[in-house]
Coordinates of C-alpha atoms in Angstrom, one line a residue:
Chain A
X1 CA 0.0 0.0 0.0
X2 CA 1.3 3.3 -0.8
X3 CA 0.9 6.0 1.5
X4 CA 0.2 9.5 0.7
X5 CA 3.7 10.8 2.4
X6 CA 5.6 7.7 0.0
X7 CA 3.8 9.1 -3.5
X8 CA 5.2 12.6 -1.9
X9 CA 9.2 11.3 -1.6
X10 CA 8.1 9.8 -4.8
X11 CA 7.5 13.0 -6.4
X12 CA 10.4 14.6 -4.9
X13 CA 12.4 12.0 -5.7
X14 CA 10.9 12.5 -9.8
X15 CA 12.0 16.4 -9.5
X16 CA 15.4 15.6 -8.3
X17 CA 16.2 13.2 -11.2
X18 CA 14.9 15.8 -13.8
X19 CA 17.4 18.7 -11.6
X20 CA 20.0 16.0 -12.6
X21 CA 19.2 15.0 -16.0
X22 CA 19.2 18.9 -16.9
X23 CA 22.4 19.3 -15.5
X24 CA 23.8 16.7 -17.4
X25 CA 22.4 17.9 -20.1
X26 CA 23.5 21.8 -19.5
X27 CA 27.5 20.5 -18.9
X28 CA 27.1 18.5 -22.7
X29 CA 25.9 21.8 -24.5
X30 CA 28.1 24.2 -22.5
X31 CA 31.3 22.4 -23.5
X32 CA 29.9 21.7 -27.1
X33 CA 29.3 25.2 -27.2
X34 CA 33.0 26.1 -25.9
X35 CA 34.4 23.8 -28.6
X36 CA 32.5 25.0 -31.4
X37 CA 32.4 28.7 -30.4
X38 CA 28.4 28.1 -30.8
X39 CA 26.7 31.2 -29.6
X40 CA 23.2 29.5 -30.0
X41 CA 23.5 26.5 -28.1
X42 CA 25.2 28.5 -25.4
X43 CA 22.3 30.6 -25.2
X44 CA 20.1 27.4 -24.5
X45 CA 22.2 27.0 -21.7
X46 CA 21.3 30.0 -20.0
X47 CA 17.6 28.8 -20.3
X48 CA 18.0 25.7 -18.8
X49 CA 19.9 27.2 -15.8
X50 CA 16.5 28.8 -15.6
X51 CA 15.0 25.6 -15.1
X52 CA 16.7 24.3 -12.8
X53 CA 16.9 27.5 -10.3
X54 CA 13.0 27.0 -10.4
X55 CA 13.2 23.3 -9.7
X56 CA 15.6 23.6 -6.8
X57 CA 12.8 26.2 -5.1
X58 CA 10.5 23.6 -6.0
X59 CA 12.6 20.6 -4.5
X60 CA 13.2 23.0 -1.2
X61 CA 8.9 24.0 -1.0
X62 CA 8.5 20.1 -1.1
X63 CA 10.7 19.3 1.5
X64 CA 9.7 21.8 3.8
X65 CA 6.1 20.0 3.2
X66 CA 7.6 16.7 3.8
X67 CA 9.7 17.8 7.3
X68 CA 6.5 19.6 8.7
X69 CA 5.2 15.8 8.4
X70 CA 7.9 15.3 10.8
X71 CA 9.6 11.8 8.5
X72 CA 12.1 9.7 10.6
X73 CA 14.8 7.6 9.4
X74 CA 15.3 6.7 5.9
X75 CA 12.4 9.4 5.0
X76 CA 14.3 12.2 7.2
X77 CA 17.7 11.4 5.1
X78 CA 16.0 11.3 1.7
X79 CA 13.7 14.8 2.4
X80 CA 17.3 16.6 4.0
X81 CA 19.7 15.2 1.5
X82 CA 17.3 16.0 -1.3
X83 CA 17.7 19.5 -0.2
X84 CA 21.6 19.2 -0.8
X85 CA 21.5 16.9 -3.8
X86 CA 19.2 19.9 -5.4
X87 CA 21.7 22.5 -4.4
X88 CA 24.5 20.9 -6.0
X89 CA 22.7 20.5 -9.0
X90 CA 21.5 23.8 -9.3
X91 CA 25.2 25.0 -8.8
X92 CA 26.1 22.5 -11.4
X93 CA 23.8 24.4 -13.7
X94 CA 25.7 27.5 -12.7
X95 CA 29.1 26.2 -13.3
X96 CA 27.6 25.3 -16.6
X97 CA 26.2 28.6 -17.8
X98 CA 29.4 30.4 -16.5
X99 CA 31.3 27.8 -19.2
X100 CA 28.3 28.7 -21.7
X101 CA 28.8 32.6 -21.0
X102 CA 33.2 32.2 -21.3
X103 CA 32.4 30.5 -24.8
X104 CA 30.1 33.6 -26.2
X105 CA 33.1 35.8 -24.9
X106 CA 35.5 33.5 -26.4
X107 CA 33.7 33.6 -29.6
X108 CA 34.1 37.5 -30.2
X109 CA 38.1 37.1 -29.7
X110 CA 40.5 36.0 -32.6
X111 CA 40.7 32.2 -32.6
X112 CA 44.4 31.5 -31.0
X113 CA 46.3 27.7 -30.3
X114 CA 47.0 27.4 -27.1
X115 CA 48.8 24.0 -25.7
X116 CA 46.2 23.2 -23.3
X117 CA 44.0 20.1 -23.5
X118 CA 41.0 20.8 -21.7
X119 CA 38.9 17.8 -23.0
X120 CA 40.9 14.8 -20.2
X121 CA 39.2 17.4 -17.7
X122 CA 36.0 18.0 -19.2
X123 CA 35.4 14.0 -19.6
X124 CA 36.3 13.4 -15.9
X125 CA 33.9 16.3 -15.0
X126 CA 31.4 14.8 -16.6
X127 CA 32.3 11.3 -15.8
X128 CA 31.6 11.8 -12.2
X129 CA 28.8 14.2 -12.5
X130 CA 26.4 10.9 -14.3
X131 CA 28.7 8.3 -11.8
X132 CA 27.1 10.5 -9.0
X133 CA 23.4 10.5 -10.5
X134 CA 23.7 6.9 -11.1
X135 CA 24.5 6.4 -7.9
X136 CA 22.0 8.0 -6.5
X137 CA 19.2 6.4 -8.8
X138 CA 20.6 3.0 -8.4
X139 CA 21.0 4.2 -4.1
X140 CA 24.6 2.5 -4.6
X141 CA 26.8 3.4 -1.7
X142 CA 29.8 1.8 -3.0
X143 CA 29.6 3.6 -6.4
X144 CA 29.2 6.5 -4.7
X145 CA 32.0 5.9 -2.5
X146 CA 34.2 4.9 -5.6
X147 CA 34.0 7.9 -7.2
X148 CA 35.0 10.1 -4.1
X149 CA 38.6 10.1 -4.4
X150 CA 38.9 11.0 -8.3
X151 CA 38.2 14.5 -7.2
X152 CA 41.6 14.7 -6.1
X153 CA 42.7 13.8 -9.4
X154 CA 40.5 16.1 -10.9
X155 CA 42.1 18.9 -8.6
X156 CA 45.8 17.8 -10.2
X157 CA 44.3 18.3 -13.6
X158 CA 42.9 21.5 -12.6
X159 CA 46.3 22.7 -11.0
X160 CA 48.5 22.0 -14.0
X161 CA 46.1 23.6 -16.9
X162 CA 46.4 26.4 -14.3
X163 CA 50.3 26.3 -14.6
X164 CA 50.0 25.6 -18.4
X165 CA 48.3 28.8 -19.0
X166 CA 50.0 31.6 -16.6
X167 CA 53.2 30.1 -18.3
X168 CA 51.2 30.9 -21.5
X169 CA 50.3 33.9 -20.2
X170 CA 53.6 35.2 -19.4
X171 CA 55.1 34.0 -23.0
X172 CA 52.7 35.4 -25.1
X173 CA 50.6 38.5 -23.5
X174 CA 48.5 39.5 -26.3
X175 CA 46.5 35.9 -25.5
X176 CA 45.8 36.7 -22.1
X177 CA 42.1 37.6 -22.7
X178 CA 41.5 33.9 -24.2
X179 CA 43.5 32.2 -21.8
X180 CA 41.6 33.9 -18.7
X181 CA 38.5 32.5 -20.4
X182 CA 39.8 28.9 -20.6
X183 CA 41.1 29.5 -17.2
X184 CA 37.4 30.2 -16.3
X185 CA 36.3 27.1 -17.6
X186 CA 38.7 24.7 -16.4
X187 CA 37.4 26.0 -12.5
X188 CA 34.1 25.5 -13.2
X189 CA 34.9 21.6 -14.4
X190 CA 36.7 21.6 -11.4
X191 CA 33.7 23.1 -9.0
X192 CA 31.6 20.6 -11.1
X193 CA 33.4 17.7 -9.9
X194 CA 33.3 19.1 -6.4
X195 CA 29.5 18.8 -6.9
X196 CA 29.4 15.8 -7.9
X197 CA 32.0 14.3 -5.0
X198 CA 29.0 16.0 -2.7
X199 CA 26.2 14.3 -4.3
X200 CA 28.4 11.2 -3.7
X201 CA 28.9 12.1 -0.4
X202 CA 25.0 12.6 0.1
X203 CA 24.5 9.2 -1.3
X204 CA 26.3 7.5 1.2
X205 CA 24.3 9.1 4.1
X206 CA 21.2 8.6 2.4
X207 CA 21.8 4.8 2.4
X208 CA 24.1 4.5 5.3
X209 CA 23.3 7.6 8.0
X210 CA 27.3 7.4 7.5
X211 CA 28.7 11.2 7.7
X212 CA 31.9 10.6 5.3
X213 CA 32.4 13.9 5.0
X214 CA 35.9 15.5 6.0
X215 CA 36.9 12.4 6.8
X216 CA 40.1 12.1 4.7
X217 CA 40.6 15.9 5.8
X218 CA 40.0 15.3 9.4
X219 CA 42.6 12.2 9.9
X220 CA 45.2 14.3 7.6
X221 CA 44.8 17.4 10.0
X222 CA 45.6 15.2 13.0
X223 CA 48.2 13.4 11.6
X224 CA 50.0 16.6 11.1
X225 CA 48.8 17.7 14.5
Chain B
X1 CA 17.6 -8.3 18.6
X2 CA 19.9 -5.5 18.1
X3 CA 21.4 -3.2 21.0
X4 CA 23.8 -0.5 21.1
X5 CA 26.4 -1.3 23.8
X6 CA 26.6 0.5 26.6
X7 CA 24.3 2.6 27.6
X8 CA 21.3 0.0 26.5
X9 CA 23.0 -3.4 26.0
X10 CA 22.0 -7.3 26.5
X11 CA 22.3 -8.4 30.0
X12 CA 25.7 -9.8 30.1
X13 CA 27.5 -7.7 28.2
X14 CA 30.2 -6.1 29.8
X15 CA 29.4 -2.5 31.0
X16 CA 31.6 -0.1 29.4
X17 CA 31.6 3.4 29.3
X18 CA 29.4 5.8 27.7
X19 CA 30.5 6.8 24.3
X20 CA 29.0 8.1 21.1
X21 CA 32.3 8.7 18.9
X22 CA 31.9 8.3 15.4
X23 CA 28.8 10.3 16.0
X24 CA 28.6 14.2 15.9
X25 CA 25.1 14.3 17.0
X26 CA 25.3 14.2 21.3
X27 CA 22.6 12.6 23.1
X28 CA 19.7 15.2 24.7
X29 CA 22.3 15.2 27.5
X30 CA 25.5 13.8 28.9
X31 CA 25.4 11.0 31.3
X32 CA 25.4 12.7 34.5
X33 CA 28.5 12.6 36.7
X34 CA 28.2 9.4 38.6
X35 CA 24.9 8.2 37.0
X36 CA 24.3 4.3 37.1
X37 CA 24.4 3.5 33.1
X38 CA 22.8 0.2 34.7
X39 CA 19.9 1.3 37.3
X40 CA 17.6 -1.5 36.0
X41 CA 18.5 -4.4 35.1
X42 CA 16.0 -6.7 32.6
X43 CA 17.0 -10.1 32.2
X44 CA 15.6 -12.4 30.0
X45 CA 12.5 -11.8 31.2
X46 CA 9.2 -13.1 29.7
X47 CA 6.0 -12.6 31.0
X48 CA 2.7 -14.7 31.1
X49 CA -1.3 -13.3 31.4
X50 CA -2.1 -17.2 32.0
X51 CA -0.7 -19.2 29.1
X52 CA -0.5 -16.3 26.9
X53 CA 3.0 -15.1 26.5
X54 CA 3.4 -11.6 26.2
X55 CA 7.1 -10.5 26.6
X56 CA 10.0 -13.1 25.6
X57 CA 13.4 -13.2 26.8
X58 CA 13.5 -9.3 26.9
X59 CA 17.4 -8.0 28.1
X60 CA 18.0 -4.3 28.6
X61 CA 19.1 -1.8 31.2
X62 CA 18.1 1.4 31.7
X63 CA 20.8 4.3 32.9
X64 CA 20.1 6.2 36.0
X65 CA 18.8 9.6 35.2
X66 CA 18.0 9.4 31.5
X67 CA 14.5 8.9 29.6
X68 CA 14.3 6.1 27.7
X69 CA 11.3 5.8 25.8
X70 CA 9.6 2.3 25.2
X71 CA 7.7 2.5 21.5
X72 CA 6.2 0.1 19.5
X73 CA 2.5 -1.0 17.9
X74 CA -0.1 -1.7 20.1
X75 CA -0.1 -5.0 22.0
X76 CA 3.9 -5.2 21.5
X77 CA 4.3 -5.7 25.5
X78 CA 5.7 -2.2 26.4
X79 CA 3.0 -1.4 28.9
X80 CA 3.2 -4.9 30.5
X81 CA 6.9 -4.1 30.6
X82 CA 6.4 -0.7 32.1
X83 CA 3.7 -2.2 34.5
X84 CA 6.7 -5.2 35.5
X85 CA 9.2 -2.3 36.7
X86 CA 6.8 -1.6 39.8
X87 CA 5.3 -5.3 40.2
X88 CA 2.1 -3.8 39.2
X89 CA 1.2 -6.9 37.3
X90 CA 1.1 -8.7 40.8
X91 CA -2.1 -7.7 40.7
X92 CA -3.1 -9.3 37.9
X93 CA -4.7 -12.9 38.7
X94 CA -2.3 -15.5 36.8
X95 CA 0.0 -13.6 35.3
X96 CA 3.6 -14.9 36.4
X97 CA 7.4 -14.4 34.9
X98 CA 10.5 -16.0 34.0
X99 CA 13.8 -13.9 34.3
X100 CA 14.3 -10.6 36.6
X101 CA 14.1 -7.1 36.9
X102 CA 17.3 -5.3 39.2
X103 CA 17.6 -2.1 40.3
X104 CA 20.8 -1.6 42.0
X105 CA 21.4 -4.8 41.5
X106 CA 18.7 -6.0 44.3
X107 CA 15.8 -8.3 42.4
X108 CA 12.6 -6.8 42.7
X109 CA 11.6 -10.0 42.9
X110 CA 13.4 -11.1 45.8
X111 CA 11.1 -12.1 48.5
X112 CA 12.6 -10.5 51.3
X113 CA 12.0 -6.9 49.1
X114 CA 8.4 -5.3 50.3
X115 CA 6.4 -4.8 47.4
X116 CA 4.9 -1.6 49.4
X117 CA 8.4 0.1 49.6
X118 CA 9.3 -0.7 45.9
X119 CA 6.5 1.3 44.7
X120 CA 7.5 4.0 47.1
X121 CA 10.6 4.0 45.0
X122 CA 9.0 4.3 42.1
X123 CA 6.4 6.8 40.9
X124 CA 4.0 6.3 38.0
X125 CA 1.9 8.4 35.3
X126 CA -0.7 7.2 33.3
X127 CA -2.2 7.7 30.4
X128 CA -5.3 9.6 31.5
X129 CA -4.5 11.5 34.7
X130 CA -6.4 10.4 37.6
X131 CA -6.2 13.2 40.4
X132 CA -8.5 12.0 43.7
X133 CA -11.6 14.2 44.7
X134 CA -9.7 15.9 47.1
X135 CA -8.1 19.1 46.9
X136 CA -5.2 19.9 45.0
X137 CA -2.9 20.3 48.4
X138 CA -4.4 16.8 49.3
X139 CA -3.7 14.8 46.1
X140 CA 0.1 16.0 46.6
X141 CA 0.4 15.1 49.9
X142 CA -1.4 12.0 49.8
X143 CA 1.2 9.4 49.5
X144 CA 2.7 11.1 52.8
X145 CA -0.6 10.9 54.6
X146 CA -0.7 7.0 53.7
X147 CA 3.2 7.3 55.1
X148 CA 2.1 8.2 58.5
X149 CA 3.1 11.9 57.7
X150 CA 1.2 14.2 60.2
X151 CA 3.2 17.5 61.0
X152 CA 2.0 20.4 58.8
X153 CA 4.6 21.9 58.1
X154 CA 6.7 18.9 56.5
X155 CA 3.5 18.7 54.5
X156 CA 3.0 22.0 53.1
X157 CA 6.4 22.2 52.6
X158 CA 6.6 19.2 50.0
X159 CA 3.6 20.4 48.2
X160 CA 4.8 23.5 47.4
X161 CA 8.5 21.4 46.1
X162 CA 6.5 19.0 44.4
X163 CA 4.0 21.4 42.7
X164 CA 7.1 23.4 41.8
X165 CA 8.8 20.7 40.1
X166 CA 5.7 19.7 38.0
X167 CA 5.9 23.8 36.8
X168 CA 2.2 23.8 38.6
X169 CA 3.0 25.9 41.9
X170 CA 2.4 29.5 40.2
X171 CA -0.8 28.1 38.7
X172 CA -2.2 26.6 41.7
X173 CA -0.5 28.2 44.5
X174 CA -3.7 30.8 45.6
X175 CA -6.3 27.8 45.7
X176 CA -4.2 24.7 46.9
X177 CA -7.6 24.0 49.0
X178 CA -9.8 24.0 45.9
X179 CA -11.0 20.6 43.8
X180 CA -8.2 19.0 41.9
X181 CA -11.4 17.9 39.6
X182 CA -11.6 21.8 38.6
X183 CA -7.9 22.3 36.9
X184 CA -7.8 21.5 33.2
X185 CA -6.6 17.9 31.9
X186 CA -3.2 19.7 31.5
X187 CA -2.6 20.7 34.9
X188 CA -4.0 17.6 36.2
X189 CA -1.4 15.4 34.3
X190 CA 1.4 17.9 36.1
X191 CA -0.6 17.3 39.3
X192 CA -0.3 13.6 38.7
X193 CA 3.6 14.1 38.2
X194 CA 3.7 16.1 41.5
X195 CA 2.2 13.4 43.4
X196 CA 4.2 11.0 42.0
X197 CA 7.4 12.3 43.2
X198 CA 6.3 13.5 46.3
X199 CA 7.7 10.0 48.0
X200 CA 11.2 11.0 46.4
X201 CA 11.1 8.2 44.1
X202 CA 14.2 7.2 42.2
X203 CA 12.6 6.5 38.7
X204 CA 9.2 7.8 37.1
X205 CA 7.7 5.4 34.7
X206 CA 5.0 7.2 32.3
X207 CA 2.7 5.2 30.2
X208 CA 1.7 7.4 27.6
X209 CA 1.3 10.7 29.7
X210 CA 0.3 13.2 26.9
X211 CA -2.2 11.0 25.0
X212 CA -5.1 12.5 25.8
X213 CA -3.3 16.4 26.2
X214 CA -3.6 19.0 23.9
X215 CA -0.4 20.5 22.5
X216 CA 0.5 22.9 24.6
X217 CA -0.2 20.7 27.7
X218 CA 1.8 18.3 25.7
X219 CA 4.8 20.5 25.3
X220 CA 4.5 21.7 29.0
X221 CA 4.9 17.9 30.0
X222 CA 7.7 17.4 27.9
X223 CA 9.7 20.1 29.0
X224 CA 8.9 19.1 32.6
X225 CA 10.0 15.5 32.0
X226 CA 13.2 17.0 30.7
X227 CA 13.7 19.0 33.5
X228 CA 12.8 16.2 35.9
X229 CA 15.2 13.8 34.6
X230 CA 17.6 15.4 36.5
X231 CA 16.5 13.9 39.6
X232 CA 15.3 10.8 38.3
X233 CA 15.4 7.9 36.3
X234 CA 12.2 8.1 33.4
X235 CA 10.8 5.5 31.2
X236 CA 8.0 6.5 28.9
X237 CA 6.0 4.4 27.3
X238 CA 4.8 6.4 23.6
X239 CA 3.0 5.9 20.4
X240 CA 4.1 9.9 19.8
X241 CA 7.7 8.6 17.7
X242 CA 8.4 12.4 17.7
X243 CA 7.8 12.9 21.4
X244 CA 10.2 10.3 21.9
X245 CA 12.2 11.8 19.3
X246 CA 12.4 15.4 21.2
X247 CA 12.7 14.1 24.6
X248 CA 13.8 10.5 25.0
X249 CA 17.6 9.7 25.3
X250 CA 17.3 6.1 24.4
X251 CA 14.6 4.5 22.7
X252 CA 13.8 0.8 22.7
X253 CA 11.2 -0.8 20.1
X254 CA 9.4 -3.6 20.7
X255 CA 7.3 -5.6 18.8
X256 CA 5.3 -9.2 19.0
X257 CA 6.4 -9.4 23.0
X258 CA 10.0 -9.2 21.7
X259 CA 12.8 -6.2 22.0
X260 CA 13.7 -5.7 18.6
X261 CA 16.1 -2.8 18.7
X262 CA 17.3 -0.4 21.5
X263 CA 20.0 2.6 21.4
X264 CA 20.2 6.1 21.5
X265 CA 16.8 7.9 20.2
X266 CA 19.0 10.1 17.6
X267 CA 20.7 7.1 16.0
X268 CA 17.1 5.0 16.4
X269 CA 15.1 7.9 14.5
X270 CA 17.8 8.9 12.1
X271 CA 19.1 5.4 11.0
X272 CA 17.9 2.4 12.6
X273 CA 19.7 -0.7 11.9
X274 CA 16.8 -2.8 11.9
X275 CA 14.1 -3.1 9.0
X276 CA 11.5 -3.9 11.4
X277 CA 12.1 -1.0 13.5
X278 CA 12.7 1.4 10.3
X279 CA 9.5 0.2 9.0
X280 CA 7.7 1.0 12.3
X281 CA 9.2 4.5 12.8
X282 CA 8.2 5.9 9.5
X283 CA 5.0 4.5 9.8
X284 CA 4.9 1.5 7.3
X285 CA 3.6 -1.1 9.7
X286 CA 1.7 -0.8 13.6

């Protein structure tokens, strides 16, 4: 028997997979905009930041609904970690239009070669951004656990296209306007796959009530202690 | 069965103390300094109304000045186990027991114990408050008079500590000589509580207490029982899951006669590790 309260979670449960299908979605076209200079399709982007700023008030009205109905246990981590998951997505969908807005700019400068590769990055992004929703569809702790330390590899990736392009930067002056655009857009892969190490995160206490947050951070700090 | 060592743990277990690392989340309170993480004892105690078996091998102790709430669907065995505390089901023609209650490690079963002076030691609420037709001032002192208590002034004075304690005194204080049938059900309830620990009793057991309160009276009772706790030991017996929630330290869930899961309320109502009792607290079953 369902109850009313389980077709509620249901529901919020349906507007959290469309947050994450549109963020998905909004990373794709924001990097196939960067790539192909395609003013149009970056544009879209914007709209379906839109979207997804609505849906995250939606997902957060819901929930308030749901926690006046005072849930416990499993119901109590999926209404409060649907309130993060939605927030990660919507910054997702930030991080996205940021990348959609640095390709219009780029597309008014002169086209110049610069040897950085931001695809490796972009894929990785991405990679864990749909590892994350998966996860969370599939409510797959290990998955989600699995992809938690590939941030830090992201983070590398991040650091040296940073290098790459002050080094760039200092060489060759008069391309400092399109390198402070890639620049841009290398961070926001890089927030992106801080997202989606969150959403992981919120995965794991949605199926576990395990807090792995910090953790790594925590037994580092009193190591050095 | 499943029970989180120490502070609720299967008899036997080796007592250890109280510690919730790994956990951010603290208990409504700190164990008290010197508290008894083992005032009552339960062990492996079933309990009979005739041939019908109505608690089975239950094993859990109960630390000294905390509330631990019982919960659980109807019929589950939680008042019997309340009533069991208090050897109120004595009175119940063929009901008998296997196993034992302790508290301080003395049986309450022992026959030497007087049954008279273990209910002195324990006060009780119930579920619909049942002040006598006698003043206010009267129902307080009452378990006193039965005491043998005479002089006035030892009187007044614990009727004006015990209605303070209940957060009834300012109330009640200018017509302590009036009806106790003319307060509200509220202030009743509290004037139940106040008569209850007007022997001193070392542990309050509640069954249900708020059941038949409005919410304000409801939230007035709760914050007395956390105040309260202080002094003594409470169990509370509740269908409310979120009054046990917001003022229970350890919750133990029953279900069929048997203990099915006990621990601290945060970890019980945030991530139980049993499906029966995750099933029961978000309401998909009792």
């Amino acid at each position: 028997m369902e109850l009313p309260f389980d077709r509620e979670l249901h529901e919020l449960n349906e507007r959290l997979l469309t947050m994450g299908s549109l963020a998905e979605q909004a990373v794709h076209r924001a990097l196939q905009a960067f790539q192909t200079r395609d003013a149009t399709l970056a544009a879209q982007v914007r709209d379906s930041d839109n979207v997804l700023d609505r849906l995250e008030v939606e997902v957060d009205e819901r929930a308030m609904v749901l926690l006046s109905k005072a849930p416990l246990a499993r119901d109590l981590r999926m209404v409060t970690m649907a309130m993060k998951i939605s927030q990660n997505l919507e910054r997702i969908g930030d991080e996205a239009a940021k990348i959609a807005k640095r390709a219009r700019a780029l597309a008014h400068e002169p086209p110049v070669r610069l040897d950085v590769d931001l695809t490796p990055l972009a894929l990785e992004a991405r990679s864990m951004l749909k590892a994350s929703l998966d996860a969370f569809v599939q409510r797959n702790p290990e998955a989600a656990r699995a992809l938690i330390p590939r941030d830090q590899g992201v983070d590398v990736a991040h650091k040296s296209i940073r290098e790459k392009l002050v080094a760039h930067m200092q060489a060759r002056p008069e391309t400092i306007p399109q390198c402070l655009e890639v620049l841009t857009v290398a961070k926001c892969l890089e927030r992106i796959a801080d997202h989606a190490t969150n959403i992981a995160e919120d995965v794991v206490y949605l199926c576990e009530a395990t807090d792995i947050r910090h953790v790594g951070k925590a037994a580092a700090d009193t190591t050095g202690s | 069965m499943e029970i989180d060592p120490p502070a609720l743990q299967s008899a036997g277990s080796p007592a250890t103390p109280v510690s919730l690392t790994g956990s951010r989340v603290q208990s409504v309170a700190p164990t008290p300094a010197g508290a008894n993480p083992r005032l009552i004892q339960i062990e492996a105690y079933d309990f009979f109304y005739g041939n019908h078996q109505v608690l089975h091998q239950v094993s859990l102790d109960i630390p000294e000045r905390h509330v631990t709430a019982l919960i659980g669907p109807s019929g589950c065995g939680k008042t019997t186990l309340l009533r069991s505390i208090n050897r109120m089901n004595d009175l119940i023609e063929g009901a008998h027991h296997r196993g034992d209650i302790r508290i301080r490690d003395q049986s309450i079963f022992d026959p030497h114990l007087e049954v008279i002076a273990l209910r002195k030691r324990i006060g009780m609420v119930f579920q619909k408050s049942n002040p006598f037709p006698k003043s206010i001032f009267e129902n307080v002192v009452y378990p006193l008079r039965v005491a043998g208590v005479r002089q006035r002034s030892i009187l007044e004075e614990t009727a004006e500590r015990c209605l303070r304690a209940a957060a009834l005194w300012d109330e009640v204080k200018d017509r302590l000589h009036t009806s106790a049938l003319g307060l509200s059900g509220g202030q009743q309830q509290r004037l139940c509580i106040a008569r209850a620990i007007a022997n001193e009793p070392e542990i309050l057991l509640m069954d249900e207490p708020c059941s038949a309160l409005d919410p304000v009276a409801t939230a007035r009772i709760e914050e007395l029982i956390l105040e309260l706790k202080q002094r003594y030991t409470i169990v509370i017996v509740t269908h409310n899951m979120q009054q046990a929630a917001r003022i229970s330290d350890y919750t133990a869930f029953f279900y069929l006669g048997r203990l099915i899961e006990a621990g601290p309320t945060h970890r019980i109502f945030t991530s139980p590790k049993n499906k029966q009792t995750e099933d029961y607290v978000t309401g998909r079953f009792g």
